[in-house]
Amino acid sequence: MALIGRAMSKSPMNLRTAVEPLTVALAVAVLLAAPSPASASDRTALVIANSDYGEHQLAQVKSDATAMAEALKREGFRVTLAENIGNKELKNSVEQFAKRTVTRGVSVLYFAGLAGQYQTYNSKGAWWNHLQGAGRPSDPRNPERDSLALPEIVKLFTDHSAATTNLLVLDVARPNPFHAGRGDQRAGLAPLEASELPNDMLVLTAAGPNTTVDGPSPFAAAMAKHLPRGRESVAKMIAAVSDDVKRQSGGKQHPTFTGSELAAAAAWSELAEGDFAEAESIKAGSRPGLQWINAAGMVFCWCPPGKFQMGSLEPARAGFEDAQQVEVTLTSGFWIGKYEVTQLEASRMKSGASRFPFPGKHVPLHMIQHEQAAKLAANLNDVERKAGRLPKDWEYALPTEAQWEYACRAGTTTRYSFGNDDSQLCRHANYADKSLLAEDGASAFSDPRFDDRVGRSLAIVGSYAPNPWGLHDMHGNVAEWCADRYAPQLVGGVNPLGDGKQKDQPAGVIRGGAWCSMAIYCESAFRNSEYSGGNAKGRDYIGVRLVLRKQ
C-alpha cells in the first residue's frame, strides 16, 4: 500500500486508483496572459463600468465603479478597472481575469451596466441572464446579440479560476431601455439556483429576480461601505449590504445572493504588513515565510539560507533506517510552493481546454512521473523566460531532498513541523484516518481516532494548517518528487544532491506523507523511493511541489 511501509518502493501492493489521472501535456504553448511578473496579494478584482450605450448614458455607473475599485484596493485586492467594453472584449476580459486569479485566493468581478434575461438558442427555452456590452447594440431590437451569457461567465471561472472563492457582483438593477416595446420581455434578471453554480462561486445581484429599480441605486455605496465585513465572512458582508440597501430604498430594493454555504463562509483576513513581496522582479526574500506570487497564480514562500540536521533522531524506528542524521548547509535561500502543484496550475502550463477529473481543479496534480515533474518545471522556465518574467540566473525546479526537508521542518527539530504529538497531525494533513478505513476495509493501518471525511481521495490544497513558514500539506495529501535519485543513506554537506550512482537504485526520491499514509510516514524525516525509469507509472499518491531558486 502506498507509503505504509518501506516495502512499498520495492514491491508495492496493487492499489485501486482513488481519483482519475489528469493527463499532463508537457508541451507548453501558452501559460497565461498576465503581464505582471509578480503580485502583492492573493486577492484579485475586475471592475467593469459600462455606462455608454449610445443614446442611453448611465450617469451613475462610473462613480459607482470607481467607489467599488477604491474600496477593493483598501481591502488588499489587486484591481483592474475596465470601462465601456463591448461584448467580445467583455468575454476576453473576464477570461483573462480568471486566468490571473491566485491559487486559494479570492476573486471579485463587479459589473455595472445593463443586463437582461433572454431565451436564446443556447438556453434551449430557459431564461438566461446576460450582461450587455457597451455601445449601441448592432440590432437594438435584439440586445442579447451583443451580450455575454451568465453561464458562459460561470464556465470561464470553472475552467480558469484558481481562487477558491469567486464573488460575482451584478449591479444591474436599472431597467434596460432596449427592452421597450418587447411585450414578451421579462424585467430584471432571472432567478438563480445554487445548483447552477460551482461550489466556489457566489453571485450577488443588486435587486431581486424579475425586478428593476427606477432612479439611483444605493447598492454600490453599500457594497463599498460594508466590504470590510468580508474579513469575517462573505456571508456577513452580503447580509450587511442587503440590510443597508433595503433600509435606504424603503424596502423597494432587495439584493439577492445565490451560492453554496461553504463559499459564503469564506473570508479574507486583513493582510499583515509585508506578508507578500512587492518585488517588480524576482529576488531573494527578506524573511522566512514571505510570500510571492508568479504569473501562473502560484504562491511561493521564502526559505532563507541556513544549516540544519537532516534526518531522524531515531533512525532505528520502522521506516527510518535510511534517514541517519547528517548536517546540511544550504548556502542560498529559495522560494518553494506554498501548496502542492494543483491540477489547474498544471493546466495553465499547457494549451487546450481545461477539464478536471474528480475531485477537481483545486486538488494536487497526481499520477505524474518523475521525468514529467521535472519537465513541468523546465517548461515553466521556458514560458516565463520568453515572457520576460524570469531572470537568467533564476529557475523553477524540483526541490532537492535537502531543500524539501529544510522547508518542511521550517526551523523545527521535532518529528513534525508542529511538534512530536501525532494526535495533532489531523490538523495538518490528509492522511490515513477513520474515513479511509470506512471506504477501504483493507486500510486497517488507518488511524481510527480522527476523521476528516476525505477518505480515499485528495483534499483541496491548503485545507489543513500550515507549518511555521506558511507551507501547507508538507505532511500529507500527496507525497512529492524531489530532484535527487534515491540513495540508501542521506547525503550531507553543502547543498547536497543525491546523484543515484548506485546501480541497484534506479529510483527517485519522494518526500512527505499522502492520503494513504500512516502517521509515522508523515514525519519530516521520512523518505521513500519510487521507480522512475522508462516504464514508470504515475501514482495517485504522488505529486509535486516546485521551487524557484538561483541557479
Coordinates of C-alpha atoms in Angstrom, one line a residue:
M1 CA 0.0 0.0 0.0
A2 CA 1.2 3.5 -0.8
L3 CA 3.7 4.8 1.8
I4 CA 2.5 2.5 4.5
G5 CA 6.0 1.0 4.8
R6 CA 9.4 0.7 3.4
A7 CA 8.4 -2.3 1.3
M8 CA 6.2 0.0 -0.8
S9 CA 9.1 1.1 -3.0
K10 CA 10.3 -2.5 -3.7
S11 CA 7.1 -4.5 -4.1
P12 CA 4.1 -2.2 -3.9
M13 CA 0.7 -3.8 -3.5
N14 CA -1.9 -3.1 -6.1
L15 CA -3.9 0.0 -5.2
R16 CA -7.2 0.9 -6.9
T17 CA -6.9 4.4 -8.2
A18 CA -8.7 6.8 -5.9
V19 CA -9.0 9.6 -8.4
E20 CA -8.8 9.6 -12.2
P21 CA -5.5 10.8 -13.6
L22 CA -5.0 14.2 -15.2
T23 CA -3.1 13.9 -18.4
V24 CA -0.1 16.2 -18.2
A25 CA 0.7 17.7 -21.6
L26 CA 4.3 18.5 -21.5
A27 CA 4.4 20.8 -24.5
V28 CA 3.7 24.3 -23.2
A29 CA 2.2 26.8 -25.7
V30 CA 0.7 29.5 -23.5
L31 CA 0.9 30.0 -19.8
L32 CA -1.5 32.9 -19.4
A33 CA -1.7 36.5 -20.5
A34 CA -0.9 38.1 -17.2
P35 CA 1.6 41.0 -17.8
S36 CA 2.7 41.4 -14.3
P37 CA 5.8 39.4 -13.1
A38 CA 4.6 39.3 -9.5
S39 CA 1.6 40.3 -7.4
A40 CA 1.3 41.6 -3.9
S41 CA -1.9 39.9 -2.8
D42 CA -3.9 36.7 -3.3
R43 CA -7.0 38.8 -3.9
T44 CA -7.9 39.9 -7.4
A45 CA -10.7 42.0 -8.7
L46 CA -12.1 43.1 -12.0
V47 CA -14.4 46.1 -12.0
I48 CA -16.3 46.7 -15.2
A49 CA -18.2 50.0 -15.7
N50 CA -20.3 50.1 -18.9
S51 CA -22.0 53.5 -18.9
D52 CA -22.1 54.3 -22.6
Y53 CA -24.9 52.6 -24.5
G54 CA -25.2 55.1 -27.4
E55 CA -28.2 57.3 -26.8
H56 CA -28.6 55.8 -23.4
Q57 CA -25.9 57.0 -20.9
L58 CA -25.8 55.6 -17.4
A59 CA -24.6 58.6 -15.3
Q60 CA -24.2 56.7 -12.0
V61 CA -22.2 53.8 -13.3
K62 CA -18.7 55.4 -13.5
S63 CA -18.9 56.9 -9.9
D64 CA -20.2 53.6 -8.5
A65 CA -17.5 51.6 -10.2
T66 CA -14.8 54.0 -9.0
A67 CA -16.0 53.7 -5.5
M68 CA -16.0 49.9 -5.7
A69 CA -12.5 49.9 -7.1
E70 CA -11.2 52.1 -4.3
A71 CA -12.9 50.0 -1.6
L72 CA -11.5 46.8 -3.0
K73 CA -8.0 48.3 -3.1
R74 CA -8.3 49.2 0.6
E75 CA -9.1 45.6 1.3
G76 CA -5.9 44.4 -0.3
F77 CA -7.3 43.5 -3.8
R78 CA -5.3 44.0 -7.0
V79 CA -7.9 45.8 -9.1
T80 CA -8.3 46.1 -12.8
L81 CA -10.8 48.8 -13.9
A82 CA -12.3 48.5 -17.3
E83 CA -14.7 51.0 -18.8
N84 CA -17.2 50.7 -21.7
I85 CA -16.1 47.4 -23.2
G86 CA -18.1 45.7 -25.9
N87 CA -19.3 42.1 -26.0
K88 CA -16.2 40.5 -27.4
E89 CA -13.9 42.4 -25.2
L90 CA -16.1 41.6 -22.2
K91 CA -15.7 37.9 -22.7
N92 CA -11.9 38.2 -23.2
S93 CA -11.6 40.5 -20.1
V94 CA -13.4 38.0 -17.9
E95 CA -11.3 35.1 -19.2
Q96 CA -8.0 36.8 -18.8
F97 CA -9.1 38.0 -15.3
A98 CA -10.0 34.4 -14.3
K99 CA -6.5 33.3 -15.5
R100 CA -4.9 35.9 -13.3
T101 CA -6.5 34.6 -10.1
V102 CA -4.3 33.2 -7.4
T103 CA -4.4 29.6 -6.0
R104 CA -6.7 29.5 -3.0
G105 CA -7.2 33.2 -3.3
V106 CA -10.4 35.4 -3.5
S107 CA -11.7 37.0 -6.7
V108 CA -14.4 39.6 -7.2
L109 CA -15.9 40.5 -10.5
Y110 CA -18.1 43.6 -10.3
F111 CA -20.2 44.6 -13.3
A112 CA -22.2 47.8 -13.5
G113 CA -24.2 48.4 -16.6
L114 CA -27.2 46.9 -18.5
A115 CA -28.4 43.4 -18.4
G116 CA -31.4 41.2 -19.2
Q117 CA -32.8 37.7 -19.3
Y118 CA -33.4 36.1 -22.7
Q119 CA -34.4 32.9 -24.3
T120 CA -31.7 32.1 -27.0
Y121 CA -30.8 29.1 -29.0
N122 CA -28.2 28.2 -26.4
S123 CA -30.6 28.4 -23.5
K124 CA -33.0 25.9 -25.1
G125 CA -36.1 27.7 -23.8
A126 CA -34.7 28.6 -20.4
W127 CA -34.3 32.3 -19.4
W128 CA -30.6 33.0 -19.2
N129 CA -29.2 36.1 -17.7
H130 CA -26.9 38.2 -19.9
L131 CA -24.5 41.1 -19.3
Q132 CA -24.7 43.7 -22.1
G133 CA -21.6 45.0 -23.8
A134 CA -21.1 48.8 -24.1
G135 CA -22.2 50.8 -27.1
R136 CA -25.4 50.8 -29.1
P137 CA -26.5 47.2 -30.0
S138 CA -26.0 46.2 -33.6
D139 CA -29.7 45.4 -33.5
P140 CA -31.4 47.4 -30.8
R141 CA -34.4 45.1 -31.0
N142 CA -32.2 42.1 -30.0
P143 CA -29.7 43.4 -27.5
E144 CA -28.9 39.8 -26.4
R145 CA -26.8 39.5 -29.6
D146 CA -24.3 41.9 -28.0
S147 CA -24.2 40.4 -24.5
L148 CA -22.4 37.7 -22.6
A149 CA -24.5 35.0 -21.0
L150 CA -24.0 34.3 -17.3
P151 CA -23.5 30.5 -17.9
E152 CA -20.6 31.5 -20.2
I153 CA -19.1 33.5 -17.4
V154 CA -19.6 30.7 -14.9
K155 CA -17.8 28.3 -17.4
L156 CA -14.8 30.8 -17.7
F157 CA -14.4 30.8 -14.0
T158 CA -14.8 27.0 -13.7
D159 CA -12.2 26.4 -16.4
H160 CA -9.7 29.1 -15.4
S161 CA -10.0 30.5 -11.9
A162 CA -7.6 29.3 -9.2
A163 CA -9.4 31.2 -6.5
T164 CA -11.5 29.1 -4.1
T165 CA -13.9 32.0 -3.5
N166 CA -15.2 33.8 -6.6
L167 CA -17.8 36.5 -6.0
L168 CA -19.7 37.8 -9.0
V169 CA -21.4 41.2 -8.2
L170 CA -24.1 42.2 -10.7
D171 CA -25.0 45.9 -10.3
V172 CA -27.7 45.8 -13.0
A173 CA -30.9 46.7 -11.2
R174 CA -31.8 49.6 -13.6
P175 CA -34.4 49.0 -16.4
N176 CA -32.9 48.1 -19.8
P177 CA -34.1 50.8 -22.3
F178 CA -33.6 48.4 -25.2
H179 CA -36.4 46.2 -23.8
A180 CA -39.0 48.9 -24.5
G181 CA -41.7 47.6 -26.9
R182 CA -40.8 43.9 -26.3
G183 CA -44.1 42.6 -24.9
D184 CA -42.7 39.2 -24.0
Q185 CA -39.6 40.6 -22.3
R186 CA -39.3 39.8 -18.5
A187 CA -37.8 42.5 -16.3
G188 CA -34.5 42.3 -14.5
L189 CA -32.6 39.0 -14.0
A190 CA -34.0 35.5 -13.9
P191 CA -33.7 33.7 -10.6
L192 CA -30.6 31.7 -10.0
E193 CA -30.2 28.3 -8.3
A194 CA -27.2 27.4 -6.3
S195 CA -27.0 24.2 -8.3
E196 CA -26.2 26.2 -11.4
L197 CA -23.0 27.5 -9.8
P198 CA -19.8 25.7 -8.9
N199 CA -19.1 25.4 -5.1
D200 CA -16.5 28.1 -5.2
M201 CA -18.8 30.8 -6.9
L202 CA -21.2 33.2 -5.3
V203 CA -23.5 35.7 -7.2
L204 CA -24.9 38.8 -5.6
T205 CA -27.4 40.9 -7.6
A206 CA -28.4 44.4 -6.8
A207 CA -32.1 43.6 -6.9
G208 CA -34.4 40.5 -6.6
P209 CA -35.4 38.3 -9.6
N210 CA -37.6 39.8 -12.3
T211 CA -37.4 43.3 -10.8
T212 CA -35.8 46.6 -11.7
V213 CA -35.3 49.8 -9.8
D214 CA -36.1 53.3 -11.2
G215 CA -33.7 56.1 -10.1
P216 CA -30.4 56.0 -8.3
S217 CA -29.5 52.8 -6.6
P218 CA -27.8 52.7 -3.1
F219 CA -26.3 49.2 -3.9
A220 CA -22.7 50.2 -4.9
A221 CA -22.3 52.6 -2.0
A222 CA -23.5 49.9 0.4
M223 CA -21.0 47.4 -1.1
A224 CA -18.1 49.8 -0.7
K225 CA -19.1 50.6 2.8
H226 CA -19.5 47.0 4.0
L227 CA -16.7 45.4 2.0
P228 CA -14.5 45.2 5.2
R229 CA -17.0 42.7 6.7
G230 CA -15.6 40.2 4.2
R231 CA -12.7 39.8 6.6
E232 CA -15.2 38.0 8.9
S233 CA -17.1 36.2 6.1
V234 CA -18.6 36.9 2.7
A235 CA -22.0 36.0 4.1
K236 CA -21.8 38.7 6.8
M237 CA -20.7 41.2 4.2
I238 CA -23.6 40.3 2.0
A239 CA -26.1 40.5 4.9
A240 CA -24.9 43.9 5.8
V241 CA -25.2 45.2 2.2
S242 CA -28.7 43.7 1.8
D243 CA -29.9 45.3 5.1
D244 CA -28.5 48.7 4.2
V245 CA -30.0 48.7 0.7
K246 CA -33.4 47.6 1.9
R247 CA -33.3 50.4 4.5
Q248 CA -32.2 53.1 2.1
S249 CA -34.8 52.1 -0.5
G250 CA -37.6 51.8 1.9
G251 CA -37.9 48.1 1.2
K252 CA -38.2 48.6 -2.6
Q253 CA -34.8 47.1 -3.5
H254 CA -33.8 43.6 -2.3
P255 CA -30.3 42.5 -3.2
T256 CA -30.3 38.7 -3.8
F257 CA -27.5 36.2 -3.1
T258 CA -27.0 32.8 -4.6
G259 CA -24.3 30.2 -3.8
S260 CA -23.1 27.5 -1.6
E261 CA -23.0 27.9 2.2
L262 CA -19.4 26.7 2.1
A263 CA -18.3 29.5 -0.2
A264 CA -20.3 32.1 1.7
A265 CA -18.5 31.1 4.9
A266 CA -15.2 32.1 3.3
A267 CA -13.4 35.3 4.4
W268 CA -10.4 37.4 3.5
S269 CA -8.3 38.2 6.6
E270 CA -6.6 41.5 6.9
L271 CA -3.1 41.4 5.3
A272 CA -0.2 41.6 7.7
E273 CA 2.5 44.2 6.9
G274 CA 5.0 42.7 4.5
D275 CA 3.1 39.4 4.1
F276 CA 3.6 39.5 0.3
A277 CA 6.7 40.5 -1.6
E278 CA 6.2 43.7 -3.6
A279 CA 9.1 43.0 -5.9
E280 CA 8.8 44.0 -9.6
S281 CA 11.3 41.3 -10.4
I282 CA 12.3 38.1 -8.7
K283 CA 14.8 38.5 -5.9
A284 CA 15.6 36.9 -2.5
G285 CA 13.1 37.2 0.2
S286 CA 13.6 39.2 3.4
R287 CA 12.3 36.8 6.0
P288 CA 11.1 33.1 6.3
G289 CA 7.6 32.6 5.0
L290 CA 7.4 35.8 3.0
Q291 CA 5.1 35.1 0.0
W292 CA 5.4 35.8 -3.7
I293 CA 3.0 35.1 -6.5
N294 CA 4.0 34.3 -10.1
A295 CA 2.1 35.0 -13.3
A296 CA 0.5 31.5 -13.1
G297 CA -1.1 32.4 -9.8
M298 CA 1.2 30.0 -7.9
V299 CA 2.1 31.2 -4.4
F300 CA 5.7 30.7 -3.1
C301 CA 7.2 31.1 0.4
W302 CA 10.7 32.2 1.1
C303 CA 13.2 29.8 2.8
P304 CA 16.4 31.6 3.9
P305 CA 19.9 30.0 3.7
G306 CA 20.8 28.0 6.8
K307 CA 22.2 25.0 8.4
F308 CA 20.2 22.1 9.9
Q309 CA 20.3 18.5 11.0
M310 CA 18.7 16.5 8.2
G311 CA 17.2 13.1 9.0
S312 CA 15.8 11.3 12.0
L313 CA 16.9 11.4 15.7
E314 CA 15.6 7.9 15.9
P315 CA 16.7 6.0 12.8
A316 CA 16.0 2.7 14.3
R317 CA 12.3 3.3 14.1
A318 CA 10.4 1.4 11.4
G319 CA 10.9 3.1 8.1
F320 CA 13.8 5.4 9.1
E321 CA 16.8 3.1 8.5
D322 CA 17.8 5.2 5.5
A323 CA 17.5 8.5 7.4
Q324 CA 20.6 8.6 9.6
Q325 CA 21.1 12.2 10.6
V326 CA 23.6 14.3 8.6
E327 CA 24.5 18.0 8.9
V328 CA 23.4 20.1 5.9
T329 CA 24.3 23.6 4.9
L330 CA 22.2 25.5 2.3
T331 CA 24.2 28.4 1.1
S332 CA 21.3 30.1 -0.8
G333 CA 17.8 30.7 0.1
F334 CA 14.9 29.7 -2.2
W335 CA 11.2 30.1 -2.9
I336 CA 9.1 26.9 -2.5
G337 CA 5.5 26.4 -3.4
K338 CA 3.1 27.3 -0.6
Y339 CA 0.9 24.4 -2.0
E340 CA 1.5 21.3 -4.0
V341 CA 1.1 22.0 -7.7
T342 CA -2.7 21.8 -8.4
Q343 CA -4.4 20.4 -11.4
L344 CA -5.5 23.8 -12.5
E345 CA -1.9 25.2 -12.2
A346 CA -0.7 22.3 -14.4
S347 CA -3.4 23.1 -16.9
R348 CA -2.2 26.7 -17.0
M349 CA 1.1 25.3 -18.2
K350 CA -0.3 23.8 -21.3
S351 CA -2.5 24.7 -24.2
G352 CA -6.0 23.4 -24.9
A353 CA -9.3 23.2 -22.9
S354 CA -9.3 22.7 -19.2
R355 CA -11.0 19.5 -18.0
F356 CA -10.6 18.4 -14.4
P357 CA -11.5 14.9 -13.2
F358 CA -12.9 14.2 -9.8
P359 CA -12.2 15.6 -7.3
G360 CA -11.5 18.8 -9.1
K361 CA -9.1 21.5 -10.1
H362 CA -8.0 22.6 -6.7
V363 CA -6.5 19.3 -5.6
P364 CA -2.9 18.3 -6.2
L365 CA -1.7 17.2 -9.5
H366 CA -1.1 13.4 -9.3
M367 CA -0.4 10.4 -11.5
I368 CA 2.8 12.2 -12.5
Q369 CA 6.1 10.5 -13.1
H370 CA 9.5 11.9 -12.0
E371 CA 10.5 12.9 -15.5
Q372 CA 7.2 14.6 -16.1
A373 CA 7.5 16.6 -13.0
A374 CA 11.0 17.8 -14.0
K375 CA 9.7 18.6 -17.5
L376 CA 6.9 20.6 -16.0
A377 CA 9.4 22.8 -14.3
A378 CA 11.6 23.1 -17.4
N379 CA 8.6 24.1 -19.5
L380 CA 7.6 26.7 -16.9
N381 CA 11.1 28.1 -17.2
D382 CA 10.8 28.4 -21.0
V383 CA 7.5 30.2 -20.9
E384 CA 8.4 32.6 -18.1
R385 CA 11.8 33.5 -19.8
K386 CA 10.1 34.2 -23.1
A387 CA 7.6 36.4 -21.3
G388 CA 10.5 38.3 -19.7
R389 CA 9.4 37.4 -16.2
L390 CA 12.2 35.0 -15.2
P391 CA 15.8 36.3 -14.9
K392 CA 18.5 34.2 -16.5
D393 CA 20.0 33.3 -13.1
W394 CA 16.8 32.0 -11.6
E395 CA 15.0 28.8 -12.4
Y396 CA 11.9 26.7 -11.4
A397 CA 12.9 23.2 -10.4
L398 CA 12.1 20.2 -8.3
P399 CA 13.5 20.7 -4.8
T400 CA 16.5 18.8 -3.7
E401 CA 15.8 16.4 -0.9
A402 CA 17.7 18.7 1.5
Q403 CA 15.7 21.7 0.4
W404 CA 12.4 19.8 0.9
E405 CA 13.2 18.7 4.4
Y406 CA 14.6 22.1 5.3
A407 CA 11.3 23.7 4.2
C408 CA 9.2 21.1 5.8
R409 CA 10.9 21.5 9.2
A410 CA 10.8 25.3 8.9
G411 CA 13.3 25.6 11.7
T412 CA 11.9 22.8 13.9
T413 CA 13.8 19.7 15.1
T414 CA 10.8 17.6 16.1
R415 CA 9.1 14.7 14.3
Y416 CA 6.6 17.0 12.7
S417 CA 6.8 20.7 12.0
F418 CA 4.2 21.2 14.7
G419 CA 5.9 19.0 17.4
N420 CA 6.1 15.4 18.4
D421 CA 2.4 14.7 19.1
D422 CA 0.9 12.7 16.3
S423 CA -2.6 13.4 17.7
Q424 CA -2.2 16.9 16.2
L425 CA -1.5 15.5 12.7
C426 CA -5.2 15.6 11.8
R427 CA -5.0 19.4 11.9
H428 CA -2.1 19.5 9.4
A429 CA -2.5 16.6 7.0
N430 CA -4.8 14.5 4.8
Y431 CA -3.5 11.0 5.9
A432 CA -4.9 7.6 6.6
D433 CA -7.7 8.1 9.1
K434 CA -11.1 6.8 10.0
S435 CA -12.8 7.9 6.8
L436 CA -10.2 6.0 4.7
L437 CA -10.8 2.8 6.7
A438 CA -14.6 3.3 6.3
E439 CA -14.2 3.4 2.5
D440 CA -11.5 0.7 2.2
G441 CA -11.5 -2.1 4.7
A442 CA -8.1 -3.1 3.5
S443 CA -6.7 0.1 5.1
A444 CA -6.6 -1.5 8.5
F445 CA -3.5 0.6 9.3
S446 CA -5.7 3.8 9.4
D447 CA -5.8 6.0 12.5
P448 CA -9.3 5.4 14.0
R449 CA -9.1 8.4 16.3
F450 CA -9.8 11.1 13.6
D451 CA -12.0 11.6 10.6
D452 CA -11.5 14.4 8.1
R453 CA -14.2 12.9 5.8
V454 CA -11.9 13.0 2.8
G455 CA -11.5 9.2 2.6
R456 CA -9.9 7.6 -0.5
S457 CA -9.3 11.0 -2.1
L458 CA -7.3 14.1 -2.3
A459 CA -8.1 17.3 -0.3
I460 CA -8.1 20.8 -1.8
V461 CA -4.6 22.2 -1.3
G462 CA -4.3 24.4 1.8
S463 CA -7.2 22.7 3.6
Y464 CA -5.1 22.0 6.7
A465 CA -2.9 24.2 8.9
P466 CA 0.4 25.4 7.6
N467 CA 3.9 24.9 9.0
P468 CA 5.8 27.8 10.7
W469 CA 6.9 29.1 7.2
G470 CA 3.4 29.1 5.8
L471 CA 3.7 25.8 3.8
H472 CA 0.6 23.6 3.5
D473 CA 0.4 19.8 3.1
M474 CA 4.0 19.0 3.7
H475 CA 2.9 16.1 5.9
G476 CA 0.1 14.6 3.7
N477 CA -2.2 14.7 0.8
V478 CA 0.3 13.6 -1.8
A479 CA 4.0 12.6 -1.5
E480 CA 6.2 14.9 -3.6
W481 CA 9.0 14.2 -6.0
C482 CA 12.5 15.6 -5.3
A483 CA 15.3 16.2 -7.7
D484 CA 17.6 13.6 -6.2
R485 CA 18.0 10.0 -7.2
Y486 CA 17.4 7.7 -4.2
A487 CA 20.5 6.7 -2.2
P488 CA 20.3 4.2 0.8
Q489 CA 21.6 6.9 3.1
L490 CA 21.2 10.7 3.2
V491 CA 23.8 12.9 1.6
G492 CA 25.1 15.6 3.9
G493 CA 27.4 18.6 3.4
V494 CA 26.9 21.8 1.5
N495 CA 24.0 21.9 -0.9
P496 CA 23.8 18.1 -1.3
L497 CA 22.1 16.4 -4.2
G498 CA 21.9 12.6 -4.4
D499 CA 23.2 11.6 -7.8
G500 CA 21.9 8.0 -7.6
K501 CA 25.0 6.3 -8.9
Q502 CA 24.1 3.1 -7.0
K503 CA 23.3 0.6 -9.8
D504 CA 20.6 -1.1 -7.8
Q505 CA 18.6 2.1 -7.1
P506 CA 17.1 3.4 -10.4
A507 CA 14.6 5.3 -8.4
G508 CA 13.6 8.9 -7.5
V509 CA 13.1 10.3 -4.0
I510 CA 9.6 11.1 -2.7
R511 CA 9.0 13.1 0.4
G512 CA 6.0 13.8 2.7
G513 CA 3.1 11.6 3.6
A514 CA 0.0 11.1 1.5
W515 CA -3.7 10.5 1.9
C516 CA -3.0 6.8 2.4
S517 CA 0.0 7.1 4.8
M518 CA 0.1 6.2 8.5
A519 CA 1.1 9.0 10.8
I520 CA 4.7 7.7 11.2
Y521 CA 5.3 8.1 7.5
C522 CA 4.1 11.7 7.5
E523 CA 7.1 12.8 9.7
S524 CA 9.5 15.4 8.4
A525 CA 12.4 12.9 8.2
F526 CA 10.6 10.1 6.4
R527 CA 11.9 9.4 2.9
N528 CA 10.9 6.9 0.3
S529 CA 11.7 6.0 -3.2
E530 CA 9.6 5.3 -6.3
Y531 CA 10.8 3.7 -9.6
S532 CA 11.2 6.4 -12.2
G533 CA 12.6 4.6 -15.2
G534 CA 11.2 4.5 -18.7
N535 CA 8.3 2.2 -17.8
A536 CA 7.4 4.0 -14.7
K537 CA 3.7 4.6 -14.0
G538 CA 2.1 7.5 -12.2
R539 CA 0.7 7.0 -8.8
D540 CA -2.4 8.6 -7.3
Y541 CA -0.5 9.4 -4.1
I542 CA 2.5 11.2 -5.7
G543 CA 2.5 14.8 -6.8
V544 CA 5.0 17.6 -7.0
R545 CA 5.9 21.0 -5.4
L546 CA 8.2 23.3 -7.2
V547 CA 10.9 25.6 -6.0
L548 CA 12.2 28.9 -7.5
R549 CA 15.9 29.4 -6.9
K550 CA 19.0 31.0 -8.2
Q551 CA 21.0 28.6 -10.5

